[in-house]
mmCIF file of C-alpha atoms in Angstrom:
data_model
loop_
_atom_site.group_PDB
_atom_site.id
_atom_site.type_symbol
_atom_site.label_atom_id
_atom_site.label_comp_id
_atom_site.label_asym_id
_atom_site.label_seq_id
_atom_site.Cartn_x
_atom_site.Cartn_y
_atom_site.Cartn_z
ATOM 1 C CA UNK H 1 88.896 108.991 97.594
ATOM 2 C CA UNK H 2 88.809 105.256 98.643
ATOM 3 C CA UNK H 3 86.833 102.461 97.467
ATOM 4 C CA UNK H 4 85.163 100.763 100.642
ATOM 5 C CA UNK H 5 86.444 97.008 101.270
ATOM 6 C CA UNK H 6 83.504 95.396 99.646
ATOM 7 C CA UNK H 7 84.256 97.292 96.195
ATOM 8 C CA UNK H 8 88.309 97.059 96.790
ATOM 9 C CA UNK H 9 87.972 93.511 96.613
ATOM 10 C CA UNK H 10 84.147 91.986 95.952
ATOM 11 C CA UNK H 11 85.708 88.320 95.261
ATOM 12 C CA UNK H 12 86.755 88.319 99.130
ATOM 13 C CA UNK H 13 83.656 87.099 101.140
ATOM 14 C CA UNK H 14 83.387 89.411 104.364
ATOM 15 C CA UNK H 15 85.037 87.343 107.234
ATOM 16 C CA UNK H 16 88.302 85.874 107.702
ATOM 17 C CA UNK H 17 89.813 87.128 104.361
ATOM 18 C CA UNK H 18 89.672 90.838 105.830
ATOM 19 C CA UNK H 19 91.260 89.989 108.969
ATOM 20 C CA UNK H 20 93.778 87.238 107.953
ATOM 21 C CA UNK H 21 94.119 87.185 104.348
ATOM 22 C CA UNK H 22 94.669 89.287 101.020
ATOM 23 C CA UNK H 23 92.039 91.420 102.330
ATOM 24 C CA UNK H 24 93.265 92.408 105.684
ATOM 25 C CA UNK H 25 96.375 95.354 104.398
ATOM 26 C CA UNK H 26 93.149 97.134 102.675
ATOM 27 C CA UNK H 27 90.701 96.902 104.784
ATOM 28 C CA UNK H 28 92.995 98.621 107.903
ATOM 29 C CA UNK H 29 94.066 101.390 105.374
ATOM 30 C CA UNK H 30 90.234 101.933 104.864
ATOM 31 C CA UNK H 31 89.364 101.850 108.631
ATOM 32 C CA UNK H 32 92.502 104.695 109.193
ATOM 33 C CA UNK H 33 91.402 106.954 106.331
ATOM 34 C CA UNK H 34 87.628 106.693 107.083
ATOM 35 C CA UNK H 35 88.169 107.206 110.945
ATOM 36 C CA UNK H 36 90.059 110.590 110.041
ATOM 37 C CA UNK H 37 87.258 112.129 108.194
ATOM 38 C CA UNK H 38 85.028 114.338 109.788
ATOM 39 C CA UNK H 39 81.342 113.570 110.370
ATOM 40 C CA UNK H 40 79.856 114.994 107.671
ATOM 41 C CA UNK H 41 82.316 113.535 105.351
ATOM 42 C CA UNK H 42 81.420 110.303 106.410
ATOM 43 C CA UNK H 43 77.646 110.880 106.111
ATOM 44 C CA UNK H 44 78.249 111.553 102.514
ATOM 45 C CA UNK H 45 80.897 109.214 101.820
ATOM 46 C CA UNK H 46 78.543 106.490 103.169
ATOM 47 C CA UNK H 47 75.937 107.517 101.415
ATOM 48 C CA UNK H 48 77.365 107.109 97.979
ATOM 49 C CA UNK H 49 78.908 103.655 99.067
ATOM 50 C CA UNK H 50 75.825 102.069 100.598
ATOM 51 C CA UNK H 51 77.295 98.817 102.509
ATOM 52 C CA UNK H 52 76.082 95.513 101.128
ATOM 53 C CA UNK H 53 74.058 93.516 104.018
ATOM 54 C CA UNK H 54 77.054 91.411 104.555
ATOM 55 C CA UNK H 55 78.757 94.443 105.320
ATOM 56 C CA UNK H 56 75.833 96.065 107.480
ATOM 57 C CA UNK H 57 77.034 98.447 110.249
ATOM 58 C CA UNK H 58 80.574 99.251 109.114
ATOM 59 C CA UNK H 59 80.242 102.668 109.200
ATOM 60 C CA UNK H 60 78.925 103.059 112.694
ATOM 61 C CA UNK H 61 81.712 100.729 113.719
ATOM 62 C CA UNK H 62 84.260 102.780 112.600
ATOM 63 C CA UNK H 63 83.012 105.659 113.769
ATOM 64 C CA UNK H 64 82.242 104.171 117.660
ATOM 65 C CA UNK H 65 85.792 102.744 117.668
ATOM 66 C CA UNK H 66 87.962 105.271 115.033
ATOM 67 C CA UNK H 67 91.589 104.312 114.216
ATOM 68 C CA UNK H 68 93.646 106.618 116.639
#
């Protein structure tokens, strides 16, 4: 199981840092491994790592545009 971004790293302020910086190696490896779960993995999974508000609509991101 994988920590979500947010709890992988909670010092790095959602933003640049995930796409640029320290942040960016983890949260692509999340994005992969999240896209390859199946639906009702994800429904759980999300539900037991609610997203902060800075992090709002993650989830349904990932799954409208999964990691191929």
């Amino acid at each position: 199981m994988m920590l979500p971004p947010w709890k992988q790293h909670p010092d790095i302020p959602r933003g640049i840092g995930w796409r640029m910086g320290r942040g960016e190696d983890s949260y692509n490896q999340f994005y992969q491994w999240f896209s390859r779960m199946d639906s009702d993995a994800q429904i759980i999974y999300a539900a037991e790592n609610p997203e902060p508000d800075e992090w709002s609509g993650i989830y349904e991101r990932i799954k409208s545009h999964p990691w191929l």
